C-alpha cells in the first residue's frame, strides 16, 4: 500500500530556517548548557503553556521522575503504589531511587490506575502513589487526591503522555505534589530529548535544581549528592520553536483521531476509549483493544497483517512491566488482571500530525478485512 513504511509516530519539527534562527544566538554566545538563555525562556514559556505553578526542565523525562522521587526524601525501602501498565521508565525510576513498587490494577475505560483499588494496597510502609496519565487520558485525580490526603501520601504523576492536557481548565500538571512531562522525540511535544517536572511547592525548587546539577550551590560549595540532568541550549531552542506550532499540531492530530473514530467506532470486538468529560485532550495515541472472540482476529494477527503492508503499529504497553525479564518472579501478574488483559490485546495505531487521512483509511481497511 505504501512505498515507505508508516511508523507509529513521527517527530514534530519546525521549519529548518526557524530552528537555525533560534540557535544563532547560541553560536554567538557559545553558552551551550547550564541554565542558559534558551533554557530560561523555555522554562517560563512552558510554565505558562502547561498552566502549572512551578516547572524545572530536565535532559529527559525519566531523570525528572527519578529526581522527583529523590527530592521528597522518602525512606529507603518505602512502598510506592503504581501501575504495571506503563512504559519502563515509571517503575525503573521507583526502583532506582531505592523504593519498592506495588502494582495496582487499571480500570477498563482509560487504562489508568483504578483509584478505587489503591487504598487496599496501602501499608505502614507506603510513602507515595505514582499514577500514569496513560495515552494522555487523565487518572481519577480527585479520588487519588482524597486517598493520598487520608493516608498522608505524596502523589507524583507520570504525565509523560499528557502534554497540554487540561481537566476543568486546570493544567494536568497541577494535580498531585509533582508531575513529570516527557519531551522525547516521540511525544506530542518534543525538545529532541527532554523533560519537565511540575510541582506546587516552591520550596521544592531548590532541592530539584540542586539534584539536577551535582548538588553544586557555588563554585566552591557542593551541598548535596546530585547528578547531571540538565537540558542543553539546543534542546531548549527546539522546544521554543516546537511550542510555536503545538496548537496546530494538536489540531491536526484531532483530524486523524476523528478519521479513525469514523472508520473504527461501532465495530464489534474493537474497543476505543471515549474522550473524557471536562478534559481538553491532546490526541497523543490511538489505542484499540481487540476482543478476539467477537472480532475474529486477535491483536497479534492484526499487528502482523499491518506489518506486511508496511504499517508499523505498536503493542504499547506490552509486555506489562511486571512481566519484564528484569522483574520476573517479583510480582504476581494475576493480581492485575485488567492490566494483563489490555496488555495482551492492545494495539496503538500510527498517530501523528502529518499522517494523511488516506493512510488512516488504508490502515482501517486492513484492520477490518476478515
Ligand atoms: C516517554 C515516557 C517516559 C520517559 O520519558 P523520557 O523523556 O523518554 O525519559 C516515562 N513514562 C512514560 C509513560 C513515557 O511514555
Coordinates of C-alpha atoms in Angstrom, one line a residue, residues 58-293:
X58 CA 15.5 18.2 32.5
X59 CA 17.6 16.3 30.0
X60 CA 14.8 13.8 29.7
X61 CA 11.5 12.8 31.4
X62 CA 13.0 9.7 33.2
X63 CA 15.5 11.8 35.1
X64 CA 12.7 14.3 36.1
X65 CA 10.7 11.5 37.6
X66 CA 13.7 9.9 39.3
X67 CA 14.8 13.3 40.8
X68 CA 11.2 14.0 41.9
X69 CA 11.3 10.7 43.9
X70 CA 14.7 11.7 45.4
X71 CA 13.7 15.2 46.2
X72 CA 10.9 14.1 48.6
X73 CA 13.5 12.2 50.6
X74 CA 11.5 9.0 51.1
X75 CA 12.9 6.4 53.5
X76 CA 14.8 3.6 51.8
X77 CA 12.5 0.6 51.0
X78 CA 9.4 2.7 51.2
X79 CA 6.5 1.3 49.1
X80 CA 5.1 3.2 46.1
X81 CA 1.8 2.2 44.6
X82 CA 1.9 2.4 40.8
X83 CA 0.6 0.8 37.6
X84 CA 2.3 -2.1 35.7
X85 CA 0.5 -0.7 32.6
X86 CA 3.1 1.9 31.6
X87 CA 6.5 2.4 29.9
X88 CA 9.6 1.0 31.6
X89 CA 10.6 4.4 33.0
X90 CA 7.9 4.6 35.6
X91 CA 8.8 1.5 37.6
X92 CA 12.6 1.8 36.9
X93 CA 12.6 5.3 38.5
X94 CA 11.0 3.9 41.6
X95 CA 13.4 1.0 41.8
X96 CA 16.4 3.2 41.1
X97 CA 15.5 5.5 43.9
X98 CA 15.6 2.6 46.4
X99 CA 11.8 2.3 46.7
X100 CA 9.6 -0.7 46.2
X101 CA 6.9 -0.7 43.5
X102 CA 3.5 -2.1 44.5
X103 CA 1.3 -2.7 41.4
X104 CA -2.4 -1.6 41.4
X105 CA -4.7 -2.8 38.6
X106 CA -6.1 -0.4 36.0
X107 CA -9.6 0.5 35.0
X108 CA -11.0 -0.6 31.7
X109 CA -12.2 2.6 30.1
X110 CA -9.0 4.7 30.0
X111 CA -6.4 2.1 31.2
X112 CA -5.2 4.4 34.1
X113 CA -4.7 3.2 37.6
X114 CA -8.0 2.1 39.3
X115 CA -8.2 4.7 42.0
X116 CA -10.8 2.5 43.9
X117 CA -8.2 -0.2 44.4
X118 CA -5.4 1.9 45.8
X119 CA -6.4 2.0 49.4
X120 CA -6.4 -1.8 49.9
X121 CA -2.7 -1.8 48.9
X122 CA -1.6 0.8 51.4
X123 CA 0.6 -0.4 54.3
X124 CA 2.5 1.4 57.0
X125 CA 5.5 1.4 54.6
X126 CA 3.6 3.2 51.8
X127 CA 5.1 6.6 51.0
X128 CA 3.7 7.6 47.7
X129 CA 1.4 6.9 44.7
X130 CA 2.8 7.2 41.2
X131 CA -0.1 7.1 38.7
X132 CA 0.3 7.4 35.0
X133 CA -1.9 9.5 32.6
X134 CA -1.8 6.7 30.1
X135 CA -2.2 7.8 26.4
X136 CA -2.9 11.3 27.8
X137 CA -6.1 10.0 29.4
X138 CA -6.2 11.6 32.9
X139 CA -6.4 9.5 36.0
X140 CA -9.1 10.0 38.5
X141 CA -7.2 12.9 40.0
X142 CA -9.9 13.7 42.6
X143 CA -10.2 10.3 44.1
X144 CA -6.4 9.9 44.1
X145 CA -6.1 13.2 46.0
X146 CA -8.6 12.1 48.6
X147 CA -6.9 8.7 49.2
X148 CA -3.5 10.4 49.4
X149 CA -4.7 13.0 51.9
X150 CA -6.3 10.4 54.1
X151 CA -3.1 8.5 54.3
X152 CA -0.6 11.4 54.1
X153 CA 1.0 10.1 50.9
X154 CA 2.7 12.1 48.2
X155 CA 1.4 11.8 44.6
X156 CA 3.8 12.0 41.8
X157 CA 2.2 11.7 38.3
X158 CA 3.9 10.3 35.3
X159 CA 2.4 12.8 32.8
X160 CA 4.8 11.8 30.0
X161 CA 1.8 11.4 27.7
X162 CA -0.3 14.3 28.9
X163 CA 1.4 17.4 27.4
X164 CA -1.2 20.2 27.2
X165 CA -4.0 18.2 28.7
X166 CA -6.3 20.1 31.0
X167 CA -9.0 19.0 33.4
X168 CA -11.8 21.6 34.1
X169 CA -9.4 24.2 32.6
X170 CA -6.6 23.3 35.0
X171 CA -3.3 22.1 33.7
X172 CA -2.9 18.4 34.3
X173 CA 0.5 19.0 35.9
X174 CA -1.2 21.0 38.7
X175 CA -2.6 17.8 40.3
X176 CA -0.7 15.9 42.9
X177 CA 2.6 17.0 44.5
X178 CA 4.5 16.7 41.3
X179 CA 4.1 15.7 37.6
X180 CA 6.7 14.6 35.1
X181 CA 6.4 15.5 31.5
X182 CA 8.5 13.9 28.7
X183 CA 9.6 16.0 25.7
X184 CA 11.1 13.0 24.0
X185 CA 11.2 13.0 20.2
X186 CA 8.3 10.5 20.0
X187 CA 5.9 12.5 22.2
X188 CA 3.2 15.1 21.3
X189 CA 5.7 17.9 22.0
X190 CA 9.5 17.5 21.9
X191 CA 12.8 19.1 22.7
X192 CA 14.6 16.2 20.9
X193 CA 15.2 14.7 24.3
X194 CA 13.9 16.5 27.3
X195 CA 11.6 16.5 30.3
X196 CA 9.9 18.7 32.8
X197 CA 8.9 18.4 36.4
X198 CA 5.9 20.5 37.5
X199 CA 5.2 20.9 41.2
X200 CA 3.3 23.1 43.6
X201 CA 5.7 23.7 46.5
X202 CA 8.2 26.4 45.7
X203 CA 10.4 25.1 48.5
X204 CA 11.0 22.0 46.4
X205 CA 12.6 24.1 43.7
X206 CA 16.0 24.4 45.4
X207 CA 16.2 20.7 46.0
X208 CA 15.2 19.7 42.5
X209 CA 17.6 22.2 40.9
X210 CA 20.5 21.0 43.2
X211 CA 19.8 17.4 42.4
X212 CA 19.9 18.0 38.7
X213 CA 23.3 19.8 38.9
X214 CA 25.6 17.7 41.1
X215 CA 24.4 19.4 44.3
X216 CA 26.5 22.5 43.4
X217 CA 25.5 25.7 45.1
X218 CA 28.5 27.8 44.1
X219 CA 31.9 27.3 42.5
X220 CA 33.4 26.3 45.9
X221 CA 30.5 24.7 47.6
X222 CA 28.7 21.3 47.0
X223 CA 25.8 21.0 49.4
X224 CA 24.4 17.6 48.5
X225 CA 24.9 14.5 46.4
X226 CA 23.4 15.1 43.0
X227 CA 23.7 14.1 39.4
X228 CA 23.6 15.8 35.9
X229 CA 20.2 16.1 34.4
X230 CA 20.3 19.5 32.8
X231 CA 18.6 20.4 29.5
X232 CA 21.0 21.9 26.9
X233 CA 20.5 25.0 24.8
X234 CA 20.0 23.2 21.5
X235 CA 17.2 21.2 23.0
X236 CA 15.7 24.3 24.6
X237 CA 15.8 26.1 21.3
X238 CA 14.0 23.1 19.6
X239 CA 11.4 23.4 22.4
X240 CA 10.9 27.1 21.8
X241 CA 10.3 26.5 18.1
X242 CA 8.0 23.5 18.6
X243 CA 6.0 25.4 21.1
X244 CA 5.0 28.0 18.5
X245 CA 3.4 25.2 16.4
X246 CA 2.0 22.9 19.2
X247 CA -1.6 24.1 18.9
X248 CA -1.6 23.5 15.1
X249 CA 0.0 20.1 15.7
X250 CA -2.7 19.0 18.2
X251 CA -5.4 20.3 15.8
X252 CA -4.0 18.1 13.0
X253 CA -3.9 15.2 15.4
X254 CA -7.6 15.8 16.1
X255 CA -8.4 15.3 12.4
X256 CA -6.5 12.0 12.4
X257 CA -8.3 11.0 15.6
X258 CA -11.7 11.9 14.1
X259 CA -11.0 9.9 10.9
X260 CA -10.0 6.8 13.0
X261 CA -13.2 7.2 15.0
X262 CA -15.3 7.5 11.9
X263 CA -13.8 4.3 10.4
X264 CA -13.5 2.1 13.5
X265 CA -16.1 3.0 16.0
X266 CA -19.1 0.7 16.4
X267 CA -17.3 -2.3 15.2
X268 CA -17.9 -5.4 17.3
X269 CA -14.8 -6.6 19.0
X270 CA -12.9 -3.3 18.9
X271 CA -12.8 -1.2 22.0
X272 CA -11.9 2.5 21.7
X273 CA -11.8 4.8 24.7
X274 CA -14.2 7.7 24.7
X275 CA -12.9 11.3 25.1
X276 CA -13.1 12.2 28.8
X277 CA -15.6 14.7 30.2
X278 CA -14.2 18.1 31.2
X279 CA -10.9 17.2 29.6
X280 CA -9.0 19.1 26.9
X281 CA -7.3 16.2 25.1
X282 CA -4.0 16.1 23.2
X283 CA -4.7 13.1 20.9
X284 CA -1.4 11.6 21.8
X285 CA -2.1 8.0 20.8
X286 CA -4.8 5.9 19.2
X287 CA -5.1 2.7 21.2
X288 CA -7.6 0.0 20.3
X289 CA -8.3 -3.2 22.3
X290 CA -9.4 -6.3 20.4
X291 CA -11.8 -8.9 21.8
X292 CA -10.6 -11.8 19.8
X293 CA -13.8 -13.8 20.4

